[in-house]
PDB file of C-alpha atoms in Angstrom:
ATOM      1  CA  UNK L  12    -142.977 -21.474 -15.202  1.00  0.00           C
ATOM      2  CA  UNK L  13    -146.039 -20.617 -13.143  1.00  0.00           C
ATOM      3  CA  UNK L  14    -145.464 -19.217  -9.669  1.00  0.00           C
ATOM      4  CA  UNK L  15    -147.835 -20.215  -6.930  1.00  0.00           C
ATOM      5  CA  UNK L  16    -149.500 -17.780  -4.599  1.00  0.00           C
ATOM      6  CA  UNK L  17    -148.710 -17.955  -0.896  1.00  0.00           C
ATOM      7  CA  UNK L  18    -151.025 -20.158   1.123  1.00  0.00           C
ATOM      8  CA  UNK L  19    -153.551 -19.035   3.694  1.00  0.00           C
ATOM      9  CA  UNK L  20    -150.989 -19.617   6.442  1.00  0.00           C
ATOM     10  CA  UNK L  21    -149.355 -16.337   5.397  1.00  0.00           C
ATOM     11  CA  UNK L  22    -152.433 -14.530   6.708  1.00  0.00           C
ATOM     12  CA  UNK L  23    -151.963 -15.899  10.244  1.00  0.00           C
ATOM     13  CA  UNK L  24    -149.695 -13.034  11.427  1.00  0.00           C
ATOM     14  CA  UNK L  25    -152.206 -10.446  10.197  1.00  0.00           C
ATOM     15  CA  UNK L  26    -155.094 -12.232  11.884  1.00  0.00           C
ATOM     16  CA  UNK L  27    -153.098 -12.589  15.119  1.00  0.00           C
ATOM     17  CA  UNK L  28    -152.207  -8.877  15.037  1.00  0.00           C
ATOM     18  CA  UNK L  29    -155.864  -7.959  14.428  1.00  0.00           C
ATOM     19  CA  UNK L  30    -156.996 -10.251  17.229  1.00  0.00           C
ATOM     20  CA  UNK L  31    -154.491  -8.895  19.776  1.00  0.00           C
ATOM     21  CA  UNK L  32    -154.786  -5.202  18.934  1.00  0.00           C
ATOM     22  CA  UNK L  33    -158.437  -4.878  17.832  1.00  0.00           C
ATOM     23  CA  UNK L  34    -160.690  -7.702  18.985  1.00  0.00           C
ATOM     24  CA  UNK L  35    -159.321  -8.261  22.510  1.00  0.00           C
ATOM     25  CA  UNK L  36    -159.365  -4.538  23.464  1.00  0.00           C
ATOM     26  CA  UNK L  37    -162.875  -4.189  22.047  1.00  0.00           C
ATOM     27  CA  UNK L  38    -164.134  -7.123  24.120  1.00  0.00           C
ATOM     28  CA  UNK L  39    -162.443  -5.723  27.241  1.00  0.00           C
ATOM     29  CA  UNK L  40    -163.986  -2.278  26.706  1.00  0.00           C
ATOM     30  CA  UNK L  41    -167.446  -3.748  26.225  1.00  0.00           C
ATOM     31  CA  UNK L  42    -166.966  -5.754  29.420  1.00  0.00           C
ATOM     32  CA  UNK L  43    -165.806  -2.668  31.327  1.00  0.00           C
ATOM     33  CA  UNK L  44    -168.837  -0.733  30.120  1.00  0.00           C
ATOM     34  CA  UNK L  45    -170.909  -2.845  32.524  1.00  0.00           C
ATOM     35  CA  UNK L  46    -168.826  -1.837  35.562  1.00  0.00           C
ATOM     36  CA  UNK L  47    -168.077   1.155  37.772  1.00  0.00           C
ATOM     37  CA  UNK L  48    -164.333   1.737  37.708  1.00  0.00           C
ATOM     38  CA  UNK L  49    -162.131   4.800  38.116  1.00  0.00           C
ATOM     39  CA  UNK L  50    -159.008   3.096  36.767  1.00  0.00           C
ATOM     40  CA  UNK L  51    -157.684   2.183  40.201  1.00  0.00           C
ATOM     41  CA  UNK L  52    -158.618  -0.859  42.227  1.00  0.00           C
ATOM     42  CA  UNK L  53    -161.041  -3.487  41.073  1.00  0.00           C
ATOM     43  CA  UNK L  54    -164.036  -2.779  38.827  1.00  0.00           C
ATOM     44  CA  UNK L  55    -167.450  -3.150  40.496  1.00  0.00           C
ATOM     45  CA  UNK L  56    -170.335  -4.670  38.541  1.00  0.00           C
ATOM     46  CA  UNK L  57    -172.904  -2.052  37.487  1.00  0.00           C
ATOM     47  CA  UNK L  58    -175.071  -4.038  35.121  1.00  0.00           C
ATOM     48  CA  UNK L  59    -176.768  -1.843  32.552  1.00  0.00           C
ATOM     49  CA  UNK L  60    -176.695   1.314  34.708  1.00  0.00           C
ATOM     50  CA  UNK L  61    -173.991   2.944  32.565  1.00  0.00           C
ATOM     51  CA  UNK L  62    -175.909   2.214  29.367  1.00  0.00           C
ATOM     52  CA  UNK L  63    -179.135   3.604  30.876  1.00  0.00           C
ATOM     53  CA  UNK L  64    -177.317   6.813  31.838  1.00  0.00           C
ATOM     54  CA  UNK L  65    -175.862   7.055  28.338  1.00  0.00           C
ATOM     55  CA  UNK L  66    -179.310   6.869  26.736  1.00  0.00           C
ATOM     56  CA  UNK L  67    -180.466   9.786  28.914  1.00  0.00           C
ATOM     57  CA  UNK L  68    -177.344  11.922  28.352  1.00  0.00           C
ATOM     58  CA  UNK L  69    -178.060  15.144  26.485  1.00  0.00           C
ATOM     59  CA  UNK L  70    -174.556  15.240  24.975  1.00  0.00           C
ATOM     60  CA  UNK L  71    -174.899  11.866  23.242  1.00  0.00           C
ATOM     61  CA  UNK L  72    -176.144  13.321  19.954  1.00  0.00           C
ATOM     62  CA  UNK L  73    -173.400  15.950  19.802  1.00  0.00           C
ATOM     63  CA  UNK L  74    -170.759  13.333  20.609  1.00  0.00           C
ATOM     64  CA  UNK L  75    -171.955  10.996  17.874  1.00  0.00           C
ATOM     65  CA  UNK L  76    -172.082  13.850  15.339  1.00  0.00           C
ATOM     66  CA  UNK L  77    -168.554  14.945  16.241  1.00  0.00           C
ATOM     67  CA  UNK L  78    -167.244  11.372  15.965  1.00  0.00           C
ATOM     68  CA  UNK L  79    -168.874  10.921  12.563  1.00  0.00           C
ATOM     69  CA  UNK L  80    -167.557  14.289  11.365  1.00  0.00           C
ATOM     70  CA  UNK L  81    -163.999  13.424  12.401  1.00  0.00           C
ATOM     71  CA  UNK L  82    -164.282   9.974  10.822  1.00  0.00           C
ATOM     72  CA  UNK L  83    -165.476  11.376   7.493  1.00  0.00           C
ATOM     73  CA  UNK L  84    -162.865  14.159   7.520  1.00  0.00           C
ATOM     74  CA  UNK L  85    -160.073  11.669   8.233  1.00  0.00           C
ATOM     75  CA  UNK L  86    -161.346   9.397   5.471  1.00  0.00           C
ATOM     76  CA  UNK L  87    -161.583  12.274   2.974  1.00  0.00           C
ATOM     77  CA  UNK L  88    -157.989  13.340   3.609  1.00  0.00           C
ATOM     78  CA  UNK L  89    -156.254  10.037   4.318  1.00  0.00           C
ATOM     79  CA  UNK L  90    -157.689   7.956   1.484  1.00  0.00           C
ATOM     80  CA  UNK L  91    -156.487  10.110  -1.430  1.00  0.00           C
ATOM     81  CA  UNK L  92    -153.086  10.612   0.196  1.00  0.00           C
ATOM     82  CA  UNK L  93    -152.744   6.874   0.807  1.00  0.00           C
ATOM     83  CA  UNK L  94    -153.706   6.056  -2.761  1.00  0.00           C
ATOM     84  CA  UNK L  95    -151.247   8.583  -4.176  1.00  0.00           C
ATOM     85  CA  UNK L  96    -148.452   7.284  -1.948  1.00  0.00           C
ATOM     86  CA  UNK L  97    -149.275   3.700  -2.917  1.00  0.00           C
ATOM     87  CA  UNK L  98    -149.195   4.480  -6.643  1.00  0.00           C
ATOM     88  CA  UNK L  99    -145.951   6.400  -6.216  1.00  0.00           C
ATOM     89  CA  UNK L 100    -144.352   3.597  -4.184  1.00  0.00           C
ATOM     90  CA  UNK L 101    -145.422   0.931  -6.692  1.00  0.00           C
ATOM     91  CA  UNK L 102    -143.534   2.695  -9.456  1.00  0.00           C
ATOM     92  CA  UNK L 103    -143.730   1.606 -13.056  1.00  0.00           C
ATOM     93  CA  UNK L 104    -144.825  -1.945 -13.697  1.00  0.00           C
TER      94      UNK L 104
END
């Protein structure tokens, strides 16, 4: 007897989770990047002033390098550990 694979509707919870916890915060952060806001009160529209200041910031290069270094280091350590844990958890087929 052939078993059928679950339909695409099974992916809805994963897509909803991704939408709520990844896409919505990203859109909100991009929107806030065009405002002046200290976390209290209402944000005030700033247009592209924040982005112009960012382009002129001398620490931008160092910040990007540090972010990339941490991303690569996390990937180098987490990926092998995750694969080993996944193979161990799957057990013998």
